[in-house]
């Protein structure tokens, strides 16, 4: 029995360097995080680890300090596997994700549909678009970092700050690119911006609207203040910390966009 056990261990470590098995998940330990995956993902893991390492480094550079705790990455090989995790974590039995939904991040974990399967199991995403793929992973890592510094680590108890949570992830990951800003400016040349921050993370321009608002805060108030804002889960506290009001913030953000 003992011998069998050690043979098994050898087989497992042969399958995945530094890896071990938990509930059929193979775990690959990295510095600061673990990557959990099914055996069928073995050939992809090296590439995925590099993407997560890059993303982690980018996030830590942006916020100037490391992640405060370790976290787990789960690579889901099927949409059913991803959905069953979300059903459990979000307490929505029977939840079925839409095709564009490929990942989520909270303080302790990041769940992602195996990026190499996006072409067949998702829409709007392609693994081959390496820049966009890296930015998407980094976006989720920003959520993990944010969750580790927020009173609501899984963002279940936040009020009115969706635009900030998402805008920060968009901005810090590099998703606020030239294309998005051009589309936002085109939109604003013929449309009024939302009058409420709660409407910024809505509609076709949500990435541009929320991302550019967080960029505006970063430039006007500075990175130190932006980092302080990670600790707020209510809009009221966040605005108070900035010493502004919702109207004023939106008006000033709009003016800076015009002057470009
Ligand atoms: Zn997000």
PDB file of C-alpha atoms and ligand atoms in Angstrom:
ATOM      1  CA  UNK A   1       0.000   0.000   0.000  1.00  0.00           C
ATOM      2  CA  UNK A   2       2.775   2.346   1.005  1.00  0.00           C
ATOM      3  CA  UNK A   3       4.714   1.476  -2.118  1.00  0.00           C
ATOM      4  CA  UNK A   4       1.668   2.057  -4.265  1.00  0.00           C
ATOM      5  CA  UNK A   5       1.223   5.452  -2.668  1.00  0.00           C
ATOM      6  CA  UNK A   6       4.766   6.571  -3.403  1.00  0.00           C
ATOM      7  CA  UNK A   7       4.492   5.321  -6.996  1.00  0.00           C
ATOM      8  CA  UNK A   8       1.341   7.373  -7.326  1.00  0.00           C
ATOM      9  CA  UNK A   9       3.126  10.443  -6.007  1.00  0.00           C
ATOM     10  CA  UNK A  10       5.884   9.958  -8.541  1.00  0.00           C
ATOM     11  CA  UNK A  11       3.350   9.716 -11.338  1.00  0.00           C
ATOM     12  CA  UNK A  12       1.634  12.866 -10.148  1.00  0.00           C
ATOM     13  CA  UNK A  13       4.810  14.898  -9.873  1.00  0.00           C
ATOM     14  CA  UNK A  14       5.784  13.601 -13.301  1.00  0.00           C
ATOM     15  CA  UNK A  15       2.535  15.006 -14.627  1.00  0.00           C
ATOM     16  CA  UNK A  16       2.901  18.410 -13.114  1.00  0.00           C
ATOM     17  CA  UNK A  17       6.094  19.901 -11.774  1.00  0.00           C
ATOM     18  CA  UNK A  18       5.642  20.771  -8.102  1.00  0.00           C
ATOM     19  CA  UNK A  19       2.060  19.687  -8.506  1.00  0.00           C
ATOM     20  CA  UNK A  20      -0.370  17.734  -6.372  1.00  0.00           C
ATOM     21  CA  UNK A  21      -3.958  16.600  -6.761  1.00  0.00           C
ATOM     22  CA  UNK A  22      -6.960  17.889  -4.837  1.00  0.00           C
ATOM     23  CA  UNK A  23     -10.500  16.896  -5.835  1.00  0.00           C
ATOM     24  CA  UNK A  24      -9.278  16.018  -9.318  1.00  0.00           C
ATOM     25  CA  UNK A  25      -7.647  19.422  -9.672  1.00  0.00           C
ATOM     26  CA  UNK A  26      -3.912  19.413 -10.309  1.00  0.00           C
ATOM     27  CA  UNK A  27      -2.263  22.211  -8.384  1.00  0.00           C
ATOM     28  CA  UNK A  28       0.797  24.020  -9.592  1.00  0.00           C
ATOM     29  CA  UNK A  29       2.359  26.197  -6.918  1.00  0.00           C
ATOM     30  CA  UNK A  30       3.854  29.497  -8.032  1.00  0.00           C
ATOM     31  CA  UNK A  31       5.273  32.401  -6.061  1.00  0.00           C
ATOM     32  CA  UNK A  32       2.238  34.144  -4.563  1.00  0.00           C
ATOM     33  CA  UNK A  33      -0.429  32.051  -6.276  1.00  0.00           C
ATOM     34  CA  UNK A  34      -1.467  28.522  -7.252  1.00  0.00           C
ATOM     35  CA  UNK A  35      -2.801  27.420 -10.603  1.00  0.00           C
ATOM     36  CA  UNK A  36      -5.398  24.648 -10.447  1.00  0.00           C
ATOM     37  CA  UNK A  37      -6.318  22.776 -13.586  1.00  0.00           C
ATOM     38  CA  UNK A  38      -7.565  19.471 -14.940  1.00  0.00           C
ATOM     39  CA  UNK A  39      -5.171  16.947 -16.404  1.00  0.00           C
ATOM     40  CA  UNK A  40      -6.356  17.773 -19.927  1.00  0.00           C
ATOM     41  CA  UNK A  41      -4.893  21.299 -19.583  1.00  0.00           C
ATOM     42  CA  UNK A  42      -1.387  20.055 -18.846  1.00  0.00           C
ATOM     43  CA  UNK A  43       0.062  21.132 -22.197  1.00  0.00           C
ATOM     44  CA  UNK A  44      -1.284  24.694 -21.765  1.00  0.00           C
ATOM     45  CA  UNK A  45      -0.218  25.397 -18.205  1.00  0.00           C
ATOM     46  CA  UNK A  46       3.283  26.672 -18.891  1.00  0.00           C
ATOM     47  CA  UNK A  47       1.900  29.368 -21.168  1.00  0.00           C
ATOM     48  CA  UNK A  48      -0.880  30.266 -18.730  1.00  0.00           C
ATOM     49  CA  UNK A  49       1.563  30.555 -15.824  1.00  0.00           C
ATOM     50  CA  UNK A  50       3.613  33.063 -17.817  1.00  0.00           C
ATOM     51  CA  UNK A  51       0.503  35.162 -18.550  1.00  0.00           C
ATOM     52  CA  UNK A  52      -0.447  35.219 -14.858  1.00  0.00           C
ATOM     53  CA  UNK A  53       3.115  36.064 -13.833  1.00  0.00           C
ATOM     54  CA  UNK A  54       3.150  38.972 -16.295  1.00  0.00           C
ATOM     55  CA  UNK A  55      -0.230  40.166 -15.038  1.00  0.00           C
ATOM     56  CA  UNK A  56       0.764  39.908 -11.383  1.00  0.00           C
ATOM     57  CA  UNK A  57       3.893  41.920 -12.050  1.00  0.00           C
ATOM     58  CA  UNK A  58       1.924  44.586 -13.910  1.00  0.00           C
ATOM     59  CA  UNK A  59      -0.631  44.900 -11.107  1.00  0.00           C
ATOM     60  CA  UNK A  60       2.073  45.185  -8.442  1.00  0.00           C
ATOM     61  CA  UNK A  61       3.887  47.820 -10.485  1.00  0.00           C
ATOM     62  CA  UNK A  62       0.674  49.814 -10.903  1.00  0.00           C
ATOM     63  CA  UNK A  63      -0.191  49.739  -7.185  1.00  0.00           C
ATOM     64  CA  UNK A  64       3.448  49.878  -6.087  1.00  0.00           C
ATOM     65  CA  UNK A  65       2.994  47.106  -3.475  1.00  0.00           C
ATOM     66  CA  UNK A  66       2.623  43.313  -3.713  1.00  0.00           C
ATOM     67  CA  UNK A  67      -0.609  41.343  -3.344  1.00  0.00           C
ATOM     68  CA  UNK A  68      -1.328  41.074   0.381  1.00  0.00           C
ATOM     69  CA  UNK A  69      -2.188  37.350   0.294  1.00  0.00           C
ATOM     70  CA  UNK A  70      -1.783  34.337  -1.921  1.00  0.00           C
ATOM     71  CA  UNK A  71      -4.655  33.380  -4.214  1.00  0.00           C
ATOM     72  CA  UNK A  72      -5.859  30.452  -6.311  1.00  0.00           C
ATOM     73  CA  UNK A  73      -6.353  30.463 -10.059  1.00  0.00           C
ATOM     74  CA  UNK A  74      -8.786  27.870 -11.431  1.00  0.00           C
ATOM     75  CA  UNK A  75      -8.540  27.024 -15.124  1.00  0.00           C
ATOM     76  CA  UNK A  76     -11.910  25.595 -16.174  1.00  0.00           C
ATOM     77  CA  UNK A  77     -11.838  23.251 -19.142  1.00  0.00           C
ATOM     78  CA  UNK A  78     -15.591  23.437 -19.724  1.00  0.00           C
ATOM     79  CA  UNK A  79     -18.261  26.110 -19.356  1.00  0.00           C
ATOM     80  CA  UNK A  80     -20.215  23.697 -17.135  1.00  0.00           C
ATOM     81  CA  UNK A  81     -17.310  23.637 -14.690  1.00  0.00           C
ATOM     82  CA  UNK A  82     -17.105  27.461 -14.653  1.00  0.00           C
ATOM     83  CA  UNK A  83     -20.889  27.806 -14.272  1.00  0.00           C
ATOM     84  CA  UNK A  84     -21.061  25.354 -11.388  1.00  0.00           C
ATOM     85  CA  UNK A  85     -18.422  27.411  -9.530  1.00  0.00           C
ATOM     86  CA  UNK A  86     -20.326  30.638 -10.145  1.00  0.00           C
ATOM     87  CA  UNK A  87     -23.622  28.986  -9.111  1.00  0.00           C
ATOM     88  CA  UNK A  88     -22.028  28.067  -5.802  1.00  0.00           C
ATOM     89  CA  UNK A  89     -20.063  31.282  -5.207  1.00  0.00           C
ATOM     90  CA  UNK A  90     -22.842  33.668  -6.220  1.00  0.00           C
ATOM     91  CA  UNK A  91     -25.558  31.492  -4.727  1.00  0.00           C
ATOM     92  CA  UNK A  92     -27.572  31.397  -7.971  1.00  0.00           C
ATOM     93  CA  UNK A  93     -28.603  27.768  -8.527  1.00  0.00           C
ATOM     94  CA  UNK A  94     -28.972  26.973 -12.228  1.00  0.00           C
ATOM     95  CA  UNK A  95     -26.973  30.045 -13.337  1.00  0.00           C
ATOM     96  CA  UNK A  96     -25.882  29.791 -16.970  1.00  0.00           C
ATOM     97  CA  UNK A  97     -23.220  32.257 -18.071  1.00  0.00           C
ATOM     98  CA  UNK A  98     -23.413  34.175 -21.334  1.00  0.00           C
ATOM     99  CA  UNK A  99     -20.867  33.377 -24.023  1.00  0.00           C
ATOM    100  CA  UNK A 100     -18.787  36.539 -23.456  1.00  0.00           C
ATOM    101  CA  UNK A 101     -18.314  35.750 -19.763  1.00  0.00           C
ATOM    102  CA  UNK A 102     -14.958  34.020 -19.397  1.00  0.00           C
ATOM    103  CA  UNK A 103     -13.501  34.950 -16.014  1.00  0.00           C
ATOM    104  CA  UNK A 104     -14.028  36.414 -12.556  1.00  0.00           C
ATOM    105  CA  UNK A 105     -11.763  37.556  -9.755  1.00  0.00           C
ATOM    106  CA  UNK A 106     -12.167  38.118  -6.000  1.00  0.00           C
ATOM    107  CA  UNK A 107      -9.637  38.387  -3.144  1.00  0.00           C
ATOM    108  CA  UNK A 108      -8.946  34.682  -2.781  1.00  0.00           C
ATOM    109  CA  UNK A 109      -9.486  33.282  -6.256  1.00  0.00           C
ATOM    110  CA  UNK A 110      -9.617  33.825  -9.969  1.00  0.00           C
ATOM    111  CA  UNK A 111     -11.780  31.573 -12.143  1.00  0.00           C
ATOM    112  CA  UNK A 112     -11.225  31.466 -15.870  1.00  0.00           C
ATOM    113  CA  UNK A 113     -12.385  29.439 -18.820  1.00  0.00           C
ATOM    114  CA  UNK A 114      -9.295  27.861 -20.364  1.00  0.00           C
ATOM    115  CA  UNK A 115      -8.108  30.706 -22.672  1.00  0.00           C
ATOM    116  CA  UNK A 116      -7.141  28.326 -25.485  1.00  0.00           C
ATOM    117  CA  UNK A 117     -10.774  27.226 -25.599  1.00  0.00           C
ATOM    118  CA  UNK A 118     -12.286  30.714 -25.929  1.00  0.00           C
ATOM    119  CA  UNK A 119     -12.621  30.350 -29.697  1.00  0.00           C
ATOM    120  CA  UNK A 120     -14.900  27.341 -29.321  1.00  0.00           C
ATOM    121  CA  UNK A 121     -16.509  27.916 -25.880  1.00  0.00           C
ATOM    122  CA  UNK A 122     -16.880  31.724 -25.835  1.00  0.00           C
ATOM    123  CA  UNK A 123     -17.700  34.711 -28.014  1.00  0.00           C
ATOM    124  CA  UNK A 124     -15.932  38.075 -28.365  1.00  0.00           C
ATOM    125  CA  UNK A 125     -12.602  36.622 -27.163  1.00  0.00           C
ATOM    126  CA  UNK A 126      -9.784  34.869 -28.961  1.00  0.00           C
ATOM    127  CA  UNK A 127      -6.697  33.454 -27.302  1.00  0.00           C
ATOM    128  CA  UNK A 128      -4.698  34.297 -30.436  1.00  0.00           C
ATOM    129  CA  UNK A 129      -5.125  38.009 -29.706  1.00  0.00           C
ATOM    130  CA  UNK A 130      -2.251  37.956 -27.236  1.00  0.00           C
ATOM    131  CA  UNK A 131      -2.449  41.609 -26.166  1.00  0.00           C
ATOM    132  CA  UNK A 132      -6.174  41.408 -25.395  1.00  0.00           C
ATOM    133  CA  UNK A 133      -5.780  38.023 -23.696  1.00  0.00           C
ATOM    134  CA  UNK A 134      -3.029  39.347 -21.422  1.00  0.00           C
ATOM    135  CA  UNK A 135      -5.089  42.432 -20.574  1.00  0.00           C
ATOM    136  CA  UNK A 136      -8.138  40.338 -19.720  1.00  0.00           C
ATOM    137  CA  UNK A 137      -6.129  38.195 -17.309  1.00  0.00           C
ATOM    138  CA  UNK A 138      -4.553  41.300 -15.798  1.00  0.00           C
ATOM    139  CA  UNK A 139      -8.039  42.859 -15.440  1.00  0.00           C
ATOM    140  CA  UNK A 140      -9.122  39.907 -13.291  1.00  0.00           C
ATOM    141  CA  UNK A 141      -5.903  40.122 -11.266  1.00  0.00           C
ATOM    142  CA  UNK A 142      -6.740  43.769 -10.499  1.00  0.00           C
ATOM    143  CA  UNK A 143     -10.045  42.529  -9.034  1.00  0.00           C
ATOM    144  CA  UNK A 144      -8.112  40.027  -6.882  1.00  0.00           C
ATOM    145  CA  UNK A 145      -5.765  42.778  -5.664  1.00  0.00           C
ATOM    146  CA  UNK A 146      -8.697  45.134  -5.035  1.00  0.00           C
ATOM    147  CA  UNK A 147     -10.633  42.449  -3.134  1.00  0.00           C
ATOM    148  CA  UNK A 148      -7.640  41.892  -0.867  1.00  0.00           C
ATOM    149  CA  UNK A 149      -7.841  45.539   0.204  1.00  0.00           C
ATOM    150  CA  UNK A 150     -11.601  46.001   0.333  1.00  0.00           C
ATOM    151  CA  UNK A 151     -13.914  45.471   3.338  1.00  0.00           C
ATOM    152  CA  UNK A 152     -15.933  43.230   1.008  1.00  0.00           C
ATOM    153  CA  UNK A 153     -13.305  40.815  -0.396  1.00  0.00           C
ATOM    154  CA  UNK A 154     -15.743  39.210  -2.856  1.00  0.00           C
ATOM    155  CA  UNK A 155     -17.495  42.522  -3.694  1.00  0.00           C
ATOM    156  CA  UNK A 156     -20.840  41.137  -2.533  1.00  0.00           C
ATOM    157  CA  UNK A 157     -21.293  44.026  -0.102  1.00  0.00           C
ATOM    158  CA  UNK A 158     -20.511  47.064  -2.238  1.00  0.00           C
ATOM    159  CA  UNK A 159     -22.802  49.956  -2.973  1.00  0.00           C
ATOM    160  CA  UNK A 160     -22.606  52.252  -6.010  1.00  0.00           C
ATOM    161  CA  UNK A 161     -18.974  51.507  -6.876  1.00  0.00           C
ATOM    162  CA  UNK A 162     -19.316  49.092  -9.825  1.00  0.00           C
ATOM    163  CA  UNK A 163     -17.941  51.848 -12.090  1.00  0.00           C
ATOM    164  CA  UNK A 164     -14.883  52.132  -9.827  1.00  0.00           C
ATOM    165  CA  UNK A 165     -14.225  48.389  -9.440  1.00  0.00           C
ATOM    166  CA  UNK A 166     -14.525  47.788 -13.186  1.00  0.00           C
ATOM    167  CA  UNK A 167     -13.026  51.104 -14.304  1.00  0.00           C
ATOM    168  CA  UNK A 168      -9.940  50.453 -12.183  1.00  0.00           C
ATOM    169  CA  UNK A 169      -9.500  46.985 -13.685  1.00  0.00           C
ATOM    170  CA  UNK A 170      -9.950  48.409 -17.204  1.00  0.00           C
ATOM    171  CA  UNK A 171      -7.492  51.247 -16.621  1.00  0.00           C
ATOM    172  CA  UNK A 172      -4.783  49.368 -14.676  1.00  0.00           C
ATOM    173  CA  UNK A 173      -4.801  46.432 -17.117  1.00  0.00           C
ATOM    174  CA  UNK A 174      -4.309  48.617 -20.193  1.00  0.00           C
ATOM    175  CA  UNK A 175      -7.777  47.922 -21.611  1.00  0.00           C
ATOM    176  CA  UNK A 176      -8.401  51.654 -21.935  1.00  0.00           C
ATOM    177  CA  UNK A 177      -6.615  51.702 -25.267  1.00  0.00           C
ATOM    178  CA  UNK A 178      -6.741  54.190 -28.140  1.00  0.00           C
ATOM    179  CA  UNK A 179      -9.632  52.350 -29.811  1.00  0.00           C
ATOM    180  CA  UNK A 180     -11.806  52.527 -26.715  1.00  0.00           C
ATOM    181  CA  UNK A 181     -11.037  56.212 -26.173  1.00  0.00           C
ATOM    182  CA  UNK A 182     -11.848  57.016 -29.807  1.00  0.00           C
ATOM    183  CA  UNK A 183     -15.161  55.164 -29.537  1.00  0.00           C
ATOM    184  CA  UNK A 184     -15.927  56.980 -26.282  1.00  0.00           C
ATOM    185  CA  UNK A 185     -15.191  60.377 -27.827  1.00  0.00           C
ATOM    186  CA  UNK A 186     -17.363  59.546 -30.846  1.00  0.00           C
ATOM    187  CA  UNK A 187     -20.170  58.568 -28.499  1.00  0.00           C
ATOM    188  CA  UNK A 188     -19.822  61.730 -26.414  1.00  0.00           C
ATOM    189  CA  UNK A 189     -19.779  63.974 -29.471  1.00  0.00           C
ATOM    190  CA  UNK A 190     -23.429  63.128 -30.098  1.00  0.00           C
ATOM    191  CA  UNK A 191     -24.622  61.882 -26.675  1.00  0.00           C
ATOM    192  CA  UNK A 192     -24.780  63.215 -23.155  1.00  0.00           C
ATOM    193  CA  UNK A 193     -22.665  61.226 -20.667  1.00  0.00           C
ATOM    194  CA  UNK A 194     -24.576  59.398 -17.935  1.00  0.00           C
ATOM    195  CA  UNK A 195     -25.607  61.751 -15.127  1.00  0.00           C
ATOM    196  CA  UNK A 196     -25.086  59.057 -12.470  1.00  0.00           C
ATOM    197  CA  UNK A 197     -21.917  57.083 -11.774  1.00  0.00           C
ATOM    198  CA  UNK A 198     -24.058  53.963 -11.415  1.00  0.00           C
ATOM    199  CA  UNK A 199     -24.752  54.237 -15.178  1.00  0.00           C
ATOM    200  CA  UNK A 200     -21.091  54.359 -16.181  1.00  0.00           C
ATOM    201  CA  UNK A 201     -20.631  50.570 -16.144  1.00  0.00           C
ATOM    202  CA  UNK A 202     -23.552  50.037 -18.511  1.00  0.00           C
ATOM    203  CA  UNK A 203     -24.037  49.791 -22.277  1.00  0.00           C
ATOM    204  CA  UNK A 204     -21.568  49.556 -25.160  1.00  0.00           C
ATOM    205  CA  UNK A 205     -19.225  52.211 -23.808  1.00  0.00           C
ATOM    206  CA  UNK A 206     -18.921  50.915 -20.258  1.00  0.00           C
ATOM    207  CA  UNK A 207     -15.197  50.144 -20.583  1.00  0.00           C
ATOM    208  CA  UNK A 208     -14.448  53.605 -21.977  1.00  0.00           C
ATOM    209  CA  UNK A 209     -16.719  55.462 -19.556  1.00  0.00           C
ATOM    210  CA  UNK A 210     -15.609  53.707 -16.355  1.00  0.00           C
ATOM    211  CA  UNK A 211     -11.960  53.333 -17.375  1.00  0.00           C
ATOM    212  CA  UNK A 212     -11.574  56.992 -18.331  1.00  0.00           C
ATOM    213  CA  UNK A 213     -13.264  58.119 -15.107  1.00  0.00           C
ATOM    214  CA  UNK A 214     -10.723  56.162 -13.038  1.00  0.00           C
ATOM    215  CA  UNK A 215      -7.905  57.515 -15.214  1.00  0.00           C
ATOM    216  CA  UNK A 216      -9.191  61.025 -14.547  1.00  0.00           C
ATOM    217  CA  UNK A 217      -9.149  60.360 -10.772  1.00  0.00           C
ATOM    218  CA  UNK A 218      -5.600  58.984 -11.027  1.00  0.00           C
ATOM    219  CA  UNK A 219      -4.355  62.062 -12.878  1.00  0.00           C
ATOM    220  CA  UNK A 220      -6.219  64.665 -10.817  1.00  0.00           C
ATOM    221  CA  UNK A 221      -5.832  63.160  -7.309  1.00  0.00           C
ATOM    222  CA  UNK A 222      -2.715  61.008  -7.780  1.00  0.00           C
ATOM    223  CA  UNK A 223      -1.857  57.305  -7.473  1.00  0.00           C
ATOM    224  CA  UNK A 224      -1.632  57.461  -3.662  1.00  0.00           C
ATOM    225  CA  UNK A 225      -5.247  58.624  -3.428  1.00  0.00           C
ATOM    226  CA  UNK A 226      -6.359  56.088  -6.037  1.00  0.00           C
ATOM    227  CA  UNK A 227      -4.799  53.329  -3.907  1.00  0.00           C
ATOM    228  CA  UNK A 228      -6.592  54.678  -0.811  1.00  0.00           C
ATOM    229  CA  UNK A 229      -9.883  54.306  -2.667  1.00  0.00           C
ATOM    230  CA  UNK A 230      -9.398  50.512  -2.790  1.00  0.00           C
ATOM    231  CA  UNK A 231     -10.575  50.441   0.812  1.00  0.00           C
ATOM    232  CA  UNK A 232     -14.081  51.803   0.188  1.00  0.00           C
ATOM    233  CA  UNK A 233     -17.123  49.659  -0.472  1.00  0.00           C
ATOM    234  CA  UNK A 234     -19.674  52.509  -0.454  1.00  0.00           C
ATOM    235  CA  UNK A 235     -19.885  55.365  -2.966  1.00  0.00           C
ATOM    236  CA  UNK A 236     -20.456  57.912  -0.219  1.00  0.00           C
ATOM    237  CA  UNK A 237     -17.146  57.158   1.514  1.00  0.00           C
ATOM    238  CA  UNK A 238     -15.261  57.147  -1.770  1.00  0.00           C
ATOM    239  CA  UNK A 239     -16.598  60.577  -2.804  1.00  0.00           C
ATOM    240  CA  UNK A 240     -15.956  61.969   0.661  1.00  0.00           C
ATOM    241  CA  UNK A 241     -12.355  60.785   0.477  1.00  0.00           C
ATOM    242  CA  UNK A 242     -12.002  62.666  -2.829  1.00  0.00           C
ATOM    243  CA  UNK A 243     -13.705  65.716  -1.306  1.00  0.00           C
ATOM    244  CA  UNK A 244     -16.108  65.974  -4.213  1.00  0.00           C
ATOM    245  CA  UNK A 245     -19.674  65.186  -5.248  1.00  0.00           C
ATOM    246  CA  UNK A 246     -20.981  62.854  -7.925  1.00  0.00           C
ATOM    247  CA  UNK A 247     -22.082  65.795 -10.141  1.00  0.00           C
ATOM    248  CA  UNK A 248     -18.838  67.666  -9.785  1.00  0.00           C
ATOM    249  CA  UNK A 249     -16.749  64.567 -10.538  1.00  0.00           C
ATOM    250  CA  UNK A 250     -18.733  63.796 -13.708  1.00  0.00           C
ATOM    251  CA  UNK A 251     -18.648  67.445 -14.852  1.00  0.00           C
ATOM    252  CA  UNK A 252     -14.897  67.772 -14.373  1.00  0.00           C
ATOM    253  CA  UNK A 253     -14.202  64.398 -16.039  1.00  0.00           C
ATOM    254  CA  UNK A 254     -16.290  65.539 -19.031  1.00  0.00           C
ATOM    255  CA  UNK A 255     -14.329  68.800 -19.281  1.00  0.00           C
ATOM    256  CA  UNK A 256     -10.947  67.013 -19.363  1.00  0.00           C
ATOM    257  CA  UNK A 257     -12.142  64.777 -22.185  1.00  0.00           C
ATOM    258  CA  UNK A 258     -13.257  67.851 -24.172  1.00  0.00           C
ATOM    259  CA  UNK A 259      -9.928  69.589 -23.796  1.00  0.00           C
ATOM    260  CA  UNK A 260      -8.096  66.749 -25.607  1.00  0.00           C
TER     261      UNK A 260
HETATM  262 ZN1  LIG B   1     -14.177  43.083 -14.257  1.00  0.00          ZN
END
